[in-house]
PDB file of N, CA and C in Angstrom:
ATOM      1  N   MET A   1      87.785 176.355  78.594  1.00 46.00           N
ATOM      2  CA  MET A   1      87.488 175.070  77.989  1.00 46.00           C
ATOM      3  C   MET A   1      86.322 175.191  77.014  1.00 46.00           C
ATOM      4  N   GLU A   2      85.340 176.050  77.339  1.00 52.00           N
ATOM      5  CA  GLU A   2      84.203 176.218  76.440  1.00 52.00           C
ATOM      6  C   GLU A   2      84.649 176.759  75.097  1.00 52.00           C
ATOM      7  N   ASN A   3      85.616 177.672  75.087  1.00 54.00           N
ATOM      8  CA  ASN A   3      86.108 178.216  73.829  1.00 54.00           C
ATOM      9  C   ASN A   3      86.754 177.136  72.981  1.00 54.00           C
ATOM     10  N   ASN A   4      87.468 176.215  73.610  1.00 54.00           N
ATOM     11  CA  ASN A   4      88.107 175.131  72.881  1.00 54.00           C
ATOM     12  C   ASN A   4      87.060 174.217  72.242  1.00 54.00           C
ATOM     13  N   GLN A   5      85.987 173.918  72.960  1.00 53.00           N
ATOM     14  CA  GLN A   5      84.937 173.070  72.404  1.00 53.00           C
ATOM     15  C   GLN A   5      84.239 173.765  71.239  1.00 53.00           C
ATOM     16  N   ASP A   6      83.984 175.056  71.380  1.00 57.00           N
ATOM     17  CA  ASP A   6      83.353 175.820  70.311  1.00 57.00           C
ATOM     18  C   ASP A   6      84.265 175.847  69.087  1.00 57.00           C
ATOM     19  N   PHE A   7      85.570 176.025  69.315  1.00 55.00           N
ATOM     20  CA  PHE A   7      86.532 176.020  68.223  1.00 55.00           C
ATOM     21  C   PHE A   7      86.499 174.702  67.468  1.00 55.00           C
ATOM     22  N   GLN A   8      86.497 173.592  68.204  1.00 55.00           N
ATOM     23  CA  GLN A   8      86.523 172.285  67.570  1.00 55.00           C
ATOM     24  C   GLN A   8      85.272 172.035  66.734  1.00 55.00           C
ATOM     25  N   GLN A   9      84.120 172.498  67.180  1.00 57.00           N
ATOM     26  CA  GLN A   9      82.883 172.308  66.421  1.00 57.00           C
ATOM     27  C   GLN A   9      82.927 173.094  65.119  1.00 57.00           C
ATOM     28  N   HIS A  10      83.385 174.331  65.175  1.00 56.00           N
ATOM     29  CA  HIS A  10      83.428 175.148  63.967  1.00 56.00           C
ATOM     30  C   HIS A  10      84.553 174.734  63.030  1.00 56.00           C
ATOM     31  N   PHE A  11      85.632 174.187  63.589  1.00 54.00           N
ATOM     32  CA  PHE A  11      86.739 173.766  62.746  1.00 54.00           C
ATOM     33  C   PHE A  11      86.344 172.607  61.847  1.00 54.00           C
ATOM     34  N   GLN A  12      85.395 171.807  62.272  1.00 54.00           N
ATOM     35  CA  GLN A  12      84.943 170.675  61.461  1.00 54.00           C
ATOM     36  C   GLN A  12      84.461 171.148  60.089  1.00 54.00           C
ATOM     37  N   GLN A  13      83.919 172.362  60.005  1.00 52.00           N
ATOM     38  CA  GLN A  13      83.479 172.910  58.723  1.00 52.00           C
ATOM     39  C   GLN A  13      84.656 173.038  57.766  1.00 52.00           C
ATOM     40  N   TYR A  14      85.836 173.473  58.275  1.00 48.00           N
ATOM     41  CA  TYR A  14      87.024 173.554  57.431  1.00 48.00           C
ATOM     42  C   TYR A  14      87.411 172.175  56.916  1.00 48.00           C
ATOM     43  N   CYS A  15      87.350 171.196  57.772  1.00 53.00           N
ATOM     44  CA  CYS A  15      87.720 169.831  57.380  1.00 53.00           C
ATOM     45  C   CYS A  15      86.770 169.291  56.321  1.00 53.00           C
ATOM     46  N   ASP A  16      85.486 169.555  56.482  1.00 53.00           N
ATOM     47  CA  ASP A  16      84.497 169.056  55.543  1.00 53.00           C
ATOM     48  C   ASP A  16      84.641 169.702  54.169  1.00 53.00           C
ATOM     49  N   ASN A  17      85.068 170.963  54.118  1.00 51.00           N
ATOM     50  CA  ASN A  17      85.171 171.694  52.860  1.00 51.00           C
ATOM     51  C   ASN A  17      86.531 171.541  52.181  1.00 51.00           C
ATOM     52  N   ALA A  18      87.485 170.899  52.842  1.00 48.00           N
ATOM     53  CA  ALA A  18      88.836 170.774  52.287  1.00 48.00           C
ATOM     54  C   ALA A  18      88.846 169.816  51.103  1.00 48.00           C
ATOM     55  N   GLN A  19      89.613 170.201  50.081  1.00 47.00           N
ATOM     56  CA  GLN A  19      89.804 169.337  48.923  1.00 47.00           C
ATOM     57  C   GLN A  19      91.298 169.146  48.744  1.00 47.00           C
ATOM     58  N   ASP A  20      91.699 167.979  48.274  1.00 47.00           N
ATOM     59  CA  ASP A  20      93.125 167.700  48.106  1.00 47.00           C
ATOM     60  C   ASP A  20      93.771 168.726  47.181  1.00 47.00           C
ATOM     61  N   GLY A  21      94.764 169.449  47.703  1.00 55.00           N
ATOM     62  CA  GLY A  21      95.506 170.412  46.904  1.00 55.00           C
ATOM     63  C   GLY A  21      94.774 171.701  46.628  1.00 55.00           C
ATOM     64  N   ALA A  22      93.510 171.815  46.991  1.00 74.00           N
ATOM     65  CA  ALA A  22      92.747 173.010  46.678  1.00 74.00           C
ATOM     66  C   ALA A  22      93.012 174.130  47.663  1.00 74.00           C
ATOM     67  N   GLN A  23      93.455 173.803  48.857  1.00 89.00           N
ATOM     68  CA  GLN A  23      93.708 174.838  49.847  1.00 89.00           C
ATOM     69  C   GLN A  23      94.713 174.357  50.881  1.00 89.00           C
ATOM     70  N   TYR A  24      95.220 175.302  51.638  1.00 93.00           N
ATOM     71  CA  TYR A  24      96.064 174.960  52.771  1.00 93.00           C
ATOM     72  C   TYR A  24      95.549 175.729  53.966  1.00 93.00           C
ATOM     73  N   PHE A  25      96.115 175.492  55.125  1.00 96.00           N
ATOM     74  CA  PHE A  25      95.581 176.048  56.357  1.00 96.00           C
ATOM     75  C   PHE A  25      96.668 176.765  57.120  1.00 96.00           C
ATOM     76  N   GLU A  26      96.375 177.981  57.565  1.00 96.00           N
ATOM     77  CA  GLU A  26      97.288 178.744  58.398  1.00 96.00           C
ATOM     78  C   GLU A  26      96.712 178.829  59.805  1.00 96.00           C
ATOM     79  N   VAL A  27      97.554 178.530  60.776  1.00 96.00           N
ATOM     80  CA  VAL A  27      97.169 178.661  62.179  1.00 96.00           C
ATOM     81  C   VAL A  27      97.961 179.837  62.743  1.00 96.00           C
ATOM     82  N   THR A  28      97.254 180.883  63.130  1.00 96.00           N
ATOM     83  CA  THR A  28      97.858 182.021  63.798  1.00 96.00           C
ATOM     84  C   THR A  28      97.560 181.854  65.277  1.00 96.00           C
ATOM     85  N   TYR A  29      98.587 181.942  66.109  1.00 95.00           N
ATOM     86  CA  TYR A  29      98.408 181.612  67.517  1.00 95.00           C
ATOM     87  C   TYR A  29      99.295 182.477  68.400  1.00 95.00           C
ATOM     88  N   TRP A  30      98.937 182.536  69.673  1.00 93.00           N
ATOM     89  CA  TRP A  30      99.727 183.227  70.684  1.00 93.00           C
ATOM     90  C   TRP A  30     100.694 182.226  71.300  1.00 93.00           C
ATOM     91  N   ASP A  31     101.984 182.481  71.109  1.00 90.00           N
ATOM     92  CA  ASP A  31     103.020 181.626  71.682  1.00 90.00           C
ATOM     93  C   ASP A  31     103.282 182.124  73.103  1.00 90.00           C
ATOM     94  N   THR A  32     102.764 181.408  74.082  1.00 85.00           N
ATOM     95  CA  THR A  32     102.875 181.849  75.472  1.00 85.00           C
ATOM     96  C   THR A  32     104.311 181.791  75.983  1.00 85.00           C
ATOM     97  N   ASP A  33     105.163 180.967  75.384  1.00 86.00           N
ATOM     98  CA  ASP A  33     106.562 180.886  75.814  1.00 86.00           C
ATOM     99  C   ASP A  33     107.345 182.143  75.442  1.00 86.00           C
ATOM    100  N   SER A  34     107.132 182.637  74.229  1.00 89.00           N
ATOM    101  CA  SER A  34     107.891 183.808  73.772  1.00 89.00           C
ATOM    102  C   SER A  34     107.111 185.109  73.903  1.00 89.00           C
ATOM    103  N   GLY A  35     105.787 185.012  74.091  1.00 89.00           N
ATOM    104  CA  GLY A  35     104.965 186.218  74.169  1.00 89.00           C
ATOM    105  C   GLY A  35     104.750 186.871  72.813  1.00 89.00           C
ATOM    106  N   ARG A  36     104.788 186.081  71.742  1.00 94.00           N
ATOM    107  CA  ARG A  36     104.632 186.600  70.375  1.00 94.00           C
ATOM    108  C   ARG A  36     103.517 185.871  69.636  1.00 94.00           C
ATOM    109  N   ILE A  37     102.974 186.553  68.654  1.00 95.00           N
ATOM    110  CA  ILE A  37     101.994 185.942  67.758  1.00 95.00           C
ATOM    111  C   ILE A  37     102.777 185.287  66.624  1.00 95.00           C
ATOM    112  N   ARG A  38     102.444 184.044  66.337  1.00 96.00           N
ATOM    113  CA  ARG A  38     103.149 183.283  65.301  1.00 96.00           C
ATOM    114  C   ARG A  38     102.144 182.655  64.343  1.00 96.00           C
ATOM    115  N   THR A  39     102.642 182.217  63.193  1.00 96.00           N
ATOM    116  CA  THR A  39     101.810 181.567  62.181  1.00 96.00           C
ATOM    117  C   THR A  39     102.514 180.321  61.678  1.00 96.00           C
ATOM    118  N   GLU A  40     101.761 179.244  61.560  1.00 96.00           N
ATOM    119  CA  GLU A  40     102.252 177.986  60.996  1.00 96.00           C
ATOM    120  C   GLU A  40     101.328 177.587  59.854  1.00 96.00           C
ATOM    121  N   SER A  41     101.869 176.973  58.815  1.00 95.00           N
ATOM    122  CA  SER A  41     101.083 176.517  57.667  1.00 95.00           C
ATOM    123  C   SER A  41     100.993 175.001  57.665  1.00 95.00           C
ATOM    124  N   PHE A  42      99.831 174.506  57.253  1.00 95.00           N
ATOM    125  CA  PHE A  42      99.584 173.063  57.189  1.00 95.00           C
ATOM    126  C   PHE A  42      98.853 172.728  55.896  1.00 95.00           C
ATOM    127  N   ASP A  43      99.215 171.621  55.272  1.00 92.00           N
ATOM    128  CA  ASP A  43      98.511 171.147  54.087  1.00 92.00           C
ATOM    129  C   ASP A  43      97.266 170.360  54.461  1.00 92.00           C
ATOM    130  N   ASP A  44      97.217 169.878  55.680  1.00 92.00           N
ATOM    131  CA  ASP A  44      96.144 169.005  56.140  1.00 92.00           C
ATOM    132  C   ASP A  44      95.294 169.717  57.193  1.00 92.00           C
ATOM    133  N   ALA A  45      93.982 169.721  57.002  1.00 94.00           N
ATOM    134  CA  ALA A  45      93.070 170.393  57.934  1.00 94.00           C
ATOM    135  C   ALA A  45      93.105 169.764  59.319  1.00 94.00           C
ATOM    136  N   ALA A  46      93.204 168.454  59.374  1.00 95.00           N
ATOM    137  CA  ALA A  46      93.226 167.779  60.671  1.00 95.00           C
ATOM    138  C   ALA A  46      94.482 168.142  61.458  1.00 95.00           C
ATOM    139  N   ALA A  47      95.624 168.224  60.777  1.00 96.00           N
ATOM    140  CA  ALA A  47      96.870 168.600  61.457  1.00 96.00           C
ATOM    141  C   ALA A  47      96.788 170.029  61.978  1.00 96.00           C
ATOM    142  N   ALA A  48      96.212 170.921  61.193  1.00 96.00           N
ATOM    143  CA  ALA A  48      96.038 172.309  61.638  1.00 96.00           C
ATOM    144  C   ALA A  48      95.131 172.368  62.858  1.00 96.00           C
ATOM    145  N   GLY A  49      94.085 171.572  62.859  1.00 94.00           N
ATOM    146  CA  GLY A  49      93.166 171.537  63.992  1.00 94.00           C
ATOM    147  C   GLY A  49      93.815 171.008  65.259  1.00 94.00           C
ATOM    148  N   ARG A  50      94.618 169.963  65.122  1.00 94.00           N
ATOM    149  CA  ARG A  50      95.319 169.419  66.290  1.00 94.00           C
ATOM    150  C   ARG A  50      96.308 170.432  66.858  1.00 94.00           C
ATOM    151  N   PHE A  51      97.034 171.098  65.968  1.00 94.00           N
ATOM    152  CA  PHE A  51      97.996 172.098  66.408  1.00 94.00           C
ATOM    153  C   PHE A  51      97.286 173.256  67.112  1.00 94.00           C
ATOM    154  N   ALA A  52      96.202 173.745  66.536  1.00 93.00           N
ATOM    155  CA  ALA A  52      95.450 174.850  67.140  1.00 93.00           C
ATOM    156  C   ALA A  52      94.875 174.452  68.493  1.00 93.00           C
ATOM    157  N   SER A  53      94.405 173.234  68.615  1.00 91.00           N
ATOM    158  CA  SER A  53      93.864 172.767  69.895  1.00 91.00           C
ATOM    159  C   SER A  53      94.926 172.774  70.989  1.00 91.00           C
ATOM    160  N   ARG A  54      96.152 172.412  70.625  1.00 90.00           N
ATOM    161  CA  ARG A  54      97.240 172.455  71.612  1.00 90.00           C
ATOM    162  C   ARG A  54      97.550 173.890  72.014  1.00 90.00           C
ATOM    163  N   CYS A  55      97.403 174.831  71.083  1.00 87.00           N
ATOM    164  CA  CYS A  55      97.703 176.241  71.380  1.00 87.00           C
ATOM    165  C   CYS A  55      96.683 176.859  72.325  1.00 87.00           C
ATOM    166  N   VAL A  56      95.437 176.419  72.282  1.00 86.00           N
ATOM    167  CA  VAL A  56      94.398 177.015  73.125  1.00 86.00           C
ATOM    168  C   VAL A  56      94.200 176.238  74.422  1.00 86.00           C
ATOM    169  N   SER A  57      95.088 175.319  74.718  1.00 75.00           N
ATOM    170  CA  SER A  57      94.913 174.506  75.919  1.00 75.00           C
ATOM    171  C   SER A  57      95.152 175.286  77.207  1.00 75.00           C
ATOM    172  N   GLY A  58      96.009 176.283  77.188  1.00 73.00           N
ATOM    173  CA  GLY A  58      96.277 177.073  78.380  1.00 73.00           C
ATOM    174  C   GLY A  58      95.241 178.166  78.581  1.00 73.00           C
ATOM    175  N   GLU A  59      95.321 178.811  79.722  1.00 80.00           N
ATOM    176  CA  GLU A  59      94.365 179.864  80.046  1.00 80.00           C
ATOM    177  C   GLU A  59      94.504 181.074  79.118  1.00 80.00           C
ATOM    178  N   ASP A  60      95.736 181.405  78.740  1.00 83.00           N
ATOM    179  CA  ASP A  60      95.976 182.579  77.902  1.00 83.00           C
ATOM    180  C   ASP A  60      96.114 182.242  76.417  1.00 83.00           C
ATOM    181  N   GLY A  61      96.099 180.986  76.076  1.00 87.00           N
ATOM    182  CA  GLY A  61      96.338 180.588  74.692  1.00 87.00           C
ATOM    183  C   GLY A  61      95.147 180.832  73.784  1.00 87.00           C
ATOM    184  N   TRP A  62      95.433 181.142  72.533  1.00 93.00           N
ATOM    185  CA  TRP A  62      94.389 181.270  71.520  1.00 93.00           C
ATOM    186  C   TRP A  62      94.992 180.910  70.170  1.00 93.00           C
ATOM    187  N   ALA A  63      94.119 180.555  69.248  1.00 94.00           N
ATOM    188  CA  ALA A  63      94.547 180.205  67.894  1.00 94.00           C
ATOM    189  C   ALA A  63      93.406 180.466  66.929  1.00 94.00           C
ATOM    190  N   VAL A  64      93.771 180.861  65.703  1.00 95.00           N
ATOM    191  CA  VAL A  64      92.806 181.091  64.629  1.00 95.00           C
ATOM    192  C   VAL A  64      93.254 180.268  63.433  1.00 95.00           C
ATOM    193  N   VAL A  65      92.350 179.498  62.867  1.00 95.00           N
ATOM    194  CA  VAL A  65      92.661 178.691  61.685  1.00 95.00           C
ATOM    195  C   VAL A  65      91.981 179.328  60.480  1.00 95.00           C
ATOM    196  N   ASP A  66      92.766 179.589  59.434  1.00 95.00           N
ATOM    197  CA  ASP A  66      92.242 180.144  58.190  1.00 95.00           C
ATOM    198  C   ASP A  66      92.488 179.155  57.066  1.00 95.00           C
ATOM    199  N   ALA A  67      91.458 178.891  56.284  1.00 93.00           N
ATOM    200  CA  ALA A  67      91.600 178.059  55.083  1.00 93.00           C
ATOM    201  C   ALA A  67      91.940 178.999  53.932  1.00 93.00           C
ATOM    202  N   ILE A  68      93.084 178.768  53.303  1.00 91.00           N
ATOM    203  CA  ILE A  68      93.578 179.623  52.234  1.00 91.00           C
ATOM    204  C   ILE A  68      93.478 178.869  50.911  1.00 91.00           C
ATOM    205  N   PRO A  69      92.817 179.452  49.912  1.00 87.00           N
ATOM    206  CA  PRO A  69      92.737 178.775  48.605  1.00 87.00           C
ATOM    207  C   PRO A  69      94.136 178.543  48.028  1.00 87.00           C
ATOM    208  N   GLY A  70      94.318 177.419  47.380  1.00 72.00           N
ATOM    209  CA  GLY A  70      95.614 177.063  46.821  1.00 72.00           C
ATOM    210  C   GLY A  70      96.154 178.064  45.837  1.00 72.00           C
ATOM    211  N   LYS A  71      95.309 178.670  45.029  1.00 67.00           N
ATOM    212  CA  LYS A  71      95.808 179.609  44.030  1.00 67.00           C
ATOM    213  C   LYS A  71      96.371 180.870  44.683  1.00 67.00           C
ATOM    214  N   VAL A  72      95.875 181.255  45.840  1.00 50.00           N
ATOM    215  CA  VAL A  72      96.437 182.400  46.541  1.00 50.00           C
ATOM    216  C   VAL A  72      97.837 182.067  47.034  1.00 50.00           C
ATOM    217  N   ARG A  73      98.027 180.844  47.496  1.00 50.00           N
ATOM    218  CA  ARG A  73      99.337 180.416  47.982  1.00 50.00           C
ATOM    219  C   ARG A  73     100.352 180.433  46.850  1.00 50.00           C
ATOM    220  N   ARG A  74      99.976 179.923  45.683  1.00 53.00           N
ATOM    221  CA  ARG A  74     100.898 179.885  44.556  1.00 53.00           C
ATOM    222  C   ARG A  74     101.214 181.299  44.064  1.00 53.00           C
ATOM    223  N   ALA A  75     100.238 182.172  44.083  1.00 56.00           N
ATOM    224  CA  ALA A  75     100.455 183.527  43.606  1.00 56.00           C
ATOM    225  C   ALA A  75     101.380 184.300  44.536  1.00 56.00           C
ATOM    226  N   ALA A  76     101.304 184.013  45.827  1.00 57.00           N
ATOM    227  CA  ALA A  76     102.110 184.734  46.793  1.00 57.00           C
ATOM    228  C   ALA A  76     103.544 184.219  46.821  1.00 57.00           C
ATOM    229  N   ALA A  77     103.769 183.019  46.354  1.00 54.00           N
ATOM    230  CA  ALA A  77     105.103 182.425  46.444  1.00 54.00           C
ATOM    231  C   ALA A  77     106.065 182.968  45.455  1.00 54.00           C
TER     232      ALA A  77
END
């Protein structure tokens, strides 16, 4: 539970720095159902944070949120 609280405090920095269309967010997480590492993309920092919080709710769950600049996303597409 302490890790989840620490995650939520640091994630607020991503939310504060987000600009409309300037970046998107990738959540890399451990899917405990399949036993695989997965990645989901979100345009909204709050949605990424909610999703990551659900992923770390279990004892074995973890999630990492990365803020990706928009120009990197367009270049990779």
